[in-house]
Short mmCIF file of C-alpha atoms in Angstrom, two decimals:
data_model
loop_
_atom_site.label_atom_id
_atom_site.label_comp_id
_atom_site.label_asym_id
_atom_site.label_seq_id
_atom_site.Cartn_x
_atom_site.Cartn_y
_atom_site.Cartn_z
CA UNK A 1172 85.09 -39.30 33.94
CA UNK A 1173 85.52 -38.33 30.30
CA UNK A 1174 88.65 -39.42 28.57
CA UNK A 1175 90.02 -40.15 24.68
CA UNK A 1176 92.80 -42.34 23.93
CA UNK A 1177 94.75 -42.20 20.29
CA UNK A 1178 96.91 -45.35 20.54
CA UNK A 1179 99.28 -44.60 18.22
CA UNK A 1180 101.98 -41.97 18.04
CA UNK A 1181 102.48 -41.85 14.75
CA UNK A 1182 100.41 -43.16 11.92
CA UNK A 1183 103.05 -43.78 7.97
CA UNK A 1184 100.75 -44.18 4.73
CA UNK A 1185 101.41 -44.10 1.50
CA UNK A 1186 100.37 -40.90 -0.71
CA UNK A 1187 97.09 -42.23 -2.49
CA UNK A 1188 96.50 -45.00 0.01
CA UNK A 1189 93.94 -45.33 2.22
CA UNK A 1190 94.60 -43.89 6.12
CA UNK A 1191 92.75 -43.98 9.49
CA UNK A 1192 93.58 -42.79 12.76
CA UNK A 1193 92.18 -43.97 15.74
CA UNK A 1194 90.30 -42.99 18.65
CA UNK A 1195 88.68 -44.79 21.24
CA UNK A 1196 86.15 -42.62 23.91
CA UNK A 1197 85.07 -43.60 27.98
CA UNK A 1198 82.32 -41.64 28.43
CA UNK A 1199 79.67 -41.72 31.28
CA UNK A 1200 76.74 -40.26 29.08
CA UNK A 1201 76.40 -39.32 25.47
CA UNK A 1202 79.85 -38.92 23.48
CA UNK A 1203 79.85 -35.80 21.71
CA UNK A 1204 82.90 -36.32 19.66
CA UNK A 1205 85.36 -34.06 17.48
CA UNK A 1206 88.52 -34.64 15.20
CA UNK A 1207 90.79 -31.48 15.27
CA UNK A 1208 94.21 -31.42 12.96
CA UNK A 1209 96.93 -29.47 13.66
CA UNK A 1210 99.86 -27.92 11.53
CA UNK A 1211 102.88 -27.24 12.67
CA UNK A 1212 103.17 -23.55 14.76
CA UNK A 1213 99.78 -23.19 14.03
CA UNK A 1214 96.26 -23.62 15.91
CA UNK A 1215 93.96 -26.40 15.71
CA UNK A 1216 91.09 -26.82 13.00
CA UNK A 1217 87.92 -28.43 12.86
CA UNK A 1218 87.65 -31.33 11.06
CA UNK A 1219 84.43 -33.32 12.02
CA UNK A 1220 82.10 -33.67 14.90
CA UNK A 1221 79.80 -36.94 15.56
CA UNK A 1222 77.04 -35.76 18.34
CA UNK A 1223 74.13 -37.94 17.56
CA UNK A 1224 72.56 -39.53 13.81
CA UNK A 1225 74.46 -41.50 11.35
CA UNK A 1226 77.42 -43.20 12.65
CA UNK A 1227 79.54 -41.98 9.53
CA UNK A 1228 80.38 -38.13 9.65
CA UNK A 1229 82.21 -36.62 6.84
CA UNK A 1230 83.88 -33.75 7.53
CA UNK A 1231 86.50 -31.15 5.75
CA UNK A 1232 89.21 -31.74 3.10
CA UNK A 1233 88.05 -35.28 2.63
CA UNK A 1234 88.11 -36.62 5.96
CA UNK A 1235 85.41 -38.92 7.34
CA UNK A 1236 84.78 -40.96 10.82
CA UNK A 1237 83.12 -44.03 12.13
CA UNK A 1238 81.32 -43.79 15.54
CA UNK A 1239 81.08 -47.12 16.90
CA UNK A 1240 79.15 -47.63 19.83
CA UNK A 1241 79.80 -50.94 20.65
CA UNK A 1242 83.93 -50.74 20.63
CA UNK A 1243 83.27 -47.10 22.00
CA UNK A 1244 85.26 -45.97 19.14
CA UNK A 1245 85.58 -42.89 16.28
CA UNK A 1246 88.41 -43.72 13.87
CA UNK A 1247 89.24 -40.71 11.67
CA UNK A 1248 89.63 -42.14 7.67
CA UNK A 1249 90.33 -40.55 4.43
CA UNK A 1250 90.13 -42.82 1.34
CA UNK A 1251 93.22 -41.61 -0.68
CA UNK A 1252 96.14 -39.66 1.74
CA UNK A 1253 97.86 -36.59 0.36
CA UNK A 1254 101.50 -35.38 1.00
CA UNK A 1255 99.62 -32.36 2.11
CA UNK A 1256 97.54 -34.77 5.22
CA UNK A 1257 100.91 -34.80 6.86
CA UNK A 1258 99.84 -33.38 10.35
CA UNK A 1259 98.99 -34.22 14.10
CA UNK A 1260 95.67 -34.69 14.91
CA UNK A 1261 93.25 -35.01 18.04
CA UNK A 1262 90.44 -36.49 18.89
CA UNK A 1263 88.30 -34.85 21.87
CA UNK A 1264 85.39 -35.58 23.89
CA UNK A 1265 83.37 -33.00 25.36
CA UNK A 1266 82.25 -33.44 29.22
CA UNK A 1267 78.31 -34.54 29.41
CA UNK A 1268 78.22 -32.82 32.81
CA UNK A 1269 80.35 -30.09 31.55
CA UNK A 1270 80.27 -29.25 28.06
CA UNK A 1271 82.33 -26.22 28.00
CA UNK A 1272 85.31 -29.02 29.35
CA UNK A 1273 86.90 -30.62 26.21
CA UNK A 1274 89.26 -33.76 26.89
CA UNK A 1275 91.73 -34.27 24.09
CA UNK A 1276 93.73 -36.93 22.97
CA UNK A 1277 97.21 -37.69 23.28
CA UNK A 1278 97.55 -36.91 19.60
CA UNK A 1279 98.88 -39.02 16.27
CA UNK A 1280 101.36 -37.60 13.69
CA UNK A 1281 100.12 -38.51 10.36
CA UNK A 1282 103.27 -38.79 7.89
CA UNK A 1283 102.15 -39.13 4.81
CA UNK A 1284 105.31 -40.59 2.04
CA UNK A 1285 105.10 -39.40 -1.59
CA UNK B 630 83.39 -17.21 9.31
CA UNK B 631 85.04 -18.74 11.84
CA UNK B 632 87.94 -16.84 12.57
CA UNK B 633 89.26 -16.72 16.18
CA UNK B 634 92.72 -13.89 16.16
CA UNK B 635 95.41 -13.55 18.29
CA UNK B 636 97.99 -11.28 18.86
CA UNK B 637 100.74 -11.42 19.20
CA UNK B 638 102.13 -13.84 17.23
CA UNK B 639 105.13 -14.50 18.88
CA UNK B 640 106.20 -13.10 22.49
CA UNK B 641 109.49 -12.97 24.67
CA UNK B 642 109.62 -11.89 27.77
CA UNK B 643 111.79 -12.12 31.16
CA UNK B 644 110.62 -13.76 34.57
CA UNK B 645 110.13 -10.00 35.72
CA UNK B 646 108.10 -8.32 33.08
CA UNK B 647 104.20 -8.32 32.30
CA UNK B 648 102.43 -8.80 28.92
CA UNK B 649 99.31 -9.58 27.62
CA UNK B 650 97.90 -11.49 25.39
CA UNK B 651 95.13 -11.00 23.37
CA UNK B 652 92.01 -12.99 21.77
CA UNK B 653 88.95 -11.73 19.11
CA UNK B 654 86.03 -13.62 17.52
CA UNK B 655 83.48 -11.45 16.17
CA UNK B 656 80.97 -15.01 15.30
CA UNK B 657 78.82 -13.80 18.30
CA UNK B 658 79.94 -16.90 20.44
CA UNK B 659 79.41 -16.48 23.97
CA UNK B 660 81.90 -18.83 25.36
CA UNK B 661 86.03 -18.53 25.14
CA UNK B 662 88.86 -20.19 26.16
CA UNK B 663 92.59 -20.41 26.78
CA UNK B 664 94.42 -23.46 26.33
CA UNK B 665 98.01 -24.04 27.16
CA UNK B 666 99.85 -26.30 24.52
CA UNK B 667 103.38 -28.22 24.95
CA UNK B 668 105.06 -29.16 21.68
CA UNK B 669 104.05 -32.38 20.66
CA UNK B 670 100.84 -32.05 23.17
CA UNK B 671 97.34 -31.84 23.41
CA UNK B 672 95.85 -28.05 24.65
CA UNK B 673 95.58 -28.30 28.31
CA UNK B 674 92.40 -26.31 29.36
CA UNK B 675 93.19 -23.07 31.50
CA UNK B 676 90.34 -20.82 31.79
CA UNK B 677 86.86 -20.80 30.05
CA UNK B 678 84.43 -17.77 29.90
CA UNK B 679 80.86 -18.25 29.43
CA UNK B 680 79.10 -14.95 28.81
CA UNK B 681 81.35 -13.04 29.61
CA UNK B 682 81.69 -14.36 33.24
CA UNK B 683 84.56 -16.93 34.53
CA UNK B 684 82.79 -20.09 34.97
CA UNK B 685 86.27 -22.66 34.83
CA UNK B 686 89.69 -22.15 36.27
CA UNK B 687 91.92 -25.38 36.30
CA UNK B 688 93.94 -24.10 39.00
CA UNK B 689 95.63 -22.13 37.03
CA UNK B 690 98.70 -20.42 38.99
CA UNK B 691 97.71 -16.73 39.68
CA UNK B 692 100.71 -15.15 37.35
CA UNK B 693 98.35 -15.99 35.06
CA UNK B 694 95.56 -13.21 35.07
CA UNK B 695 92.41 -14.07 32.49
CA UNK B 696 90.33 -10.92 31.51
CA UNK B 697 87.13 -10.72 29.35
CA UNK B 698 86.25 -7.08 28.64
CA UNK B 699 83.20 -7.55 25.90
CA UNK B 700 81.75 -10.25 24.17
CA UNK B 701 84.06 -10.76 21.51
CA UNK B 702 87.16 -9.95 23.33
CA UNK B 703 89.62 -11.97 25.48
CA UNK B 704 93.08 -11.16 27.01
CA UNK B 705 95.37 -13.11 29.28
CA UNK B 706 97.73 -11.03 31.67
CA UNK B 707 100.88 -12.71 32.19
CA UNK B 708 103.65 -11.00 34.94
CA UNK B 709 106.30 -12.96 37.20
CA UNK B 710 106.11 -15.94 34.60
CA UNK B 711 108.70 -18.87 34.87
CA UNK B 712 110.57 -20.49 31.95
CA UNK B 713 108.86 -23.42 32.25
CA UNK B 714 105.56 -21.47 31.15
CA UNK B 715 106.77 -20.99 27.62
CA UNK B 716 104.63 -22.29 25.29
CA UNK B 717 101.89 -21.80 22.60
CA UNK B 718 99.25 -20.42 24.10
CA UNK B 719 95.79 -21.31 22.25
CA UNK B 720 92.43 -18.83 22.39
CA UNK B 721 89.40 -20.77 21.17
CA UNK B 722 85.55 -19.69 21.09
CA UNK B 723 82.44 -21.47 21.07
CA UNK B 724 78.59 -20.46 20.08
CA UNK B 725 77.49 -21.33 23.73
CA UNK B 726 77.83 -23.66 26.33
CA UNK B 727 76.26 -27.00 24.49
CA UNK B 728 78.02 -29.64 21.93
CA UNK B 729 79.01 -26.82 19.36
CA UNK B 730 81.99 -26.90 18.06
CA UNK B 731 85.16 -24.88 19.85
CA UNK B 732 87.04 -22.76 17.09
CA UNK B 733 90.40 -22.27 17.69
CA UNK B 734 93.12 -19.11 16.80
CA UNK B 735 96.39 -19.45 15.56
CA UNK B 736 97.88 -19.16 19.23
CA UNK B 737 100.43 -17.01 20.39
CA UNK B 738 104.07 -18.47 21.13
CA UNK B 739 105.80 -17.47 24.00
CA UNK B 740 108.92 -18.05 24.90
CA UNK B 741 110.31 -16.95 28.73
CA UNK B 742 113.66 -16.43 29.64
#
């Protein structure tokens, strides 16, 4: 079975300073991985996707993630936060026997403090 | 572009009455979806279309009536629904049935009284 886990609920950074979110995958083939953000009333967007290649995707607005086999893990980071960051975001994993199955996340809250 | 629309926008209706709710991508993807989302929660997968046929249902209770007229188009028919079915409800598309990337709408928030 397919699963994602986001350990933390809620993520507090500094504007300017550094921020990562993390994700950790259980997968029984090969992870095909996404980060998805979410504002509030609103749907989710693309942010990144890791499906195979270098372990460091960069993605929209900044963003960027790690793919790390070995701690089965794809923390979402973004060198310098903005105010504007402030958002809940997903990590998902699609099914290798199924891809049209996505398994999301619990979700973090990213509050980013001027 | 990777727009995926929905309409409405908002949407109240009683436990008796039936609605529908509607989905467009014109990106040429042949897969689409509808996700149920609970504030604070991840999308919970409901249906998925994959050319234009039903392929996934995760048991979804039968008030719930999925619909996929063209390509492009995707409604969800909603009658006898309970309160406990508000929420947003989430339309997302995909090129096909591989790794690509699912692009989601805005969703459509429904409240049921």
């Amino acid at each position: 079975a397919q699963s994602v886990a986001q350990p933390e609920d809620q993520v507090n950074v500094a504007e300017g300073n550094p921020l990562t979110v993390k994700c950790t995958y259980s997968v029984s083939g090969n992870p095909y991985l996404f980060w998805y953000v979410q504002y509030p009333n609103r749907g989710l967007q693309f942010l990144l996707k890791y499906i195979t290649g270098d372990n460091l995707v960069k993605g929209s607005y900044g963003f960027e993630a790690e793919f790390n086999k070995s701690q089965t893990s794809f923390h979402l980071k973004k060198p310098s936060a903005l105010v504007s960051d402030s958002a809940l975001y997903f990590c998902a994993v699609r099914d290798g026997d199924n891809f049209n199955k996505f398994y999301f996340g619990s979700g973090t809250k990213l509050n980013v403090k001027p | 572009d990777t727009e995926v629309t929905q309409t409405p926008k908002h949407l109240v209706m009683g436990m008796t009455n039936k609605k529908s709710l509607k989905c467009e991508q014109h990106m040429g993807h042949r897969a689409m979806y509808w996700y149920k989302q609970k504030a604070k929660k991840p999308p919970e997968l409901m249906f998925v279309y994959s050319y234009e046929k039903l392929s996934i249902n995760e048991s979804v209770p039968s008030r719930f009536s999925p619909e996929c007229p063209n390509s492009s188009l995707l409604n969800l028919h909603l009658h006898a629904l309970q309160p406990e079915d508000s929420a947003l409800y989430l339309c997302a598309s995909s090129q096909g049935t591989g790794v690509e990337t699912q692009y989601f709408g805005p969703g459509t928030r429904l409240l049921v009284l």
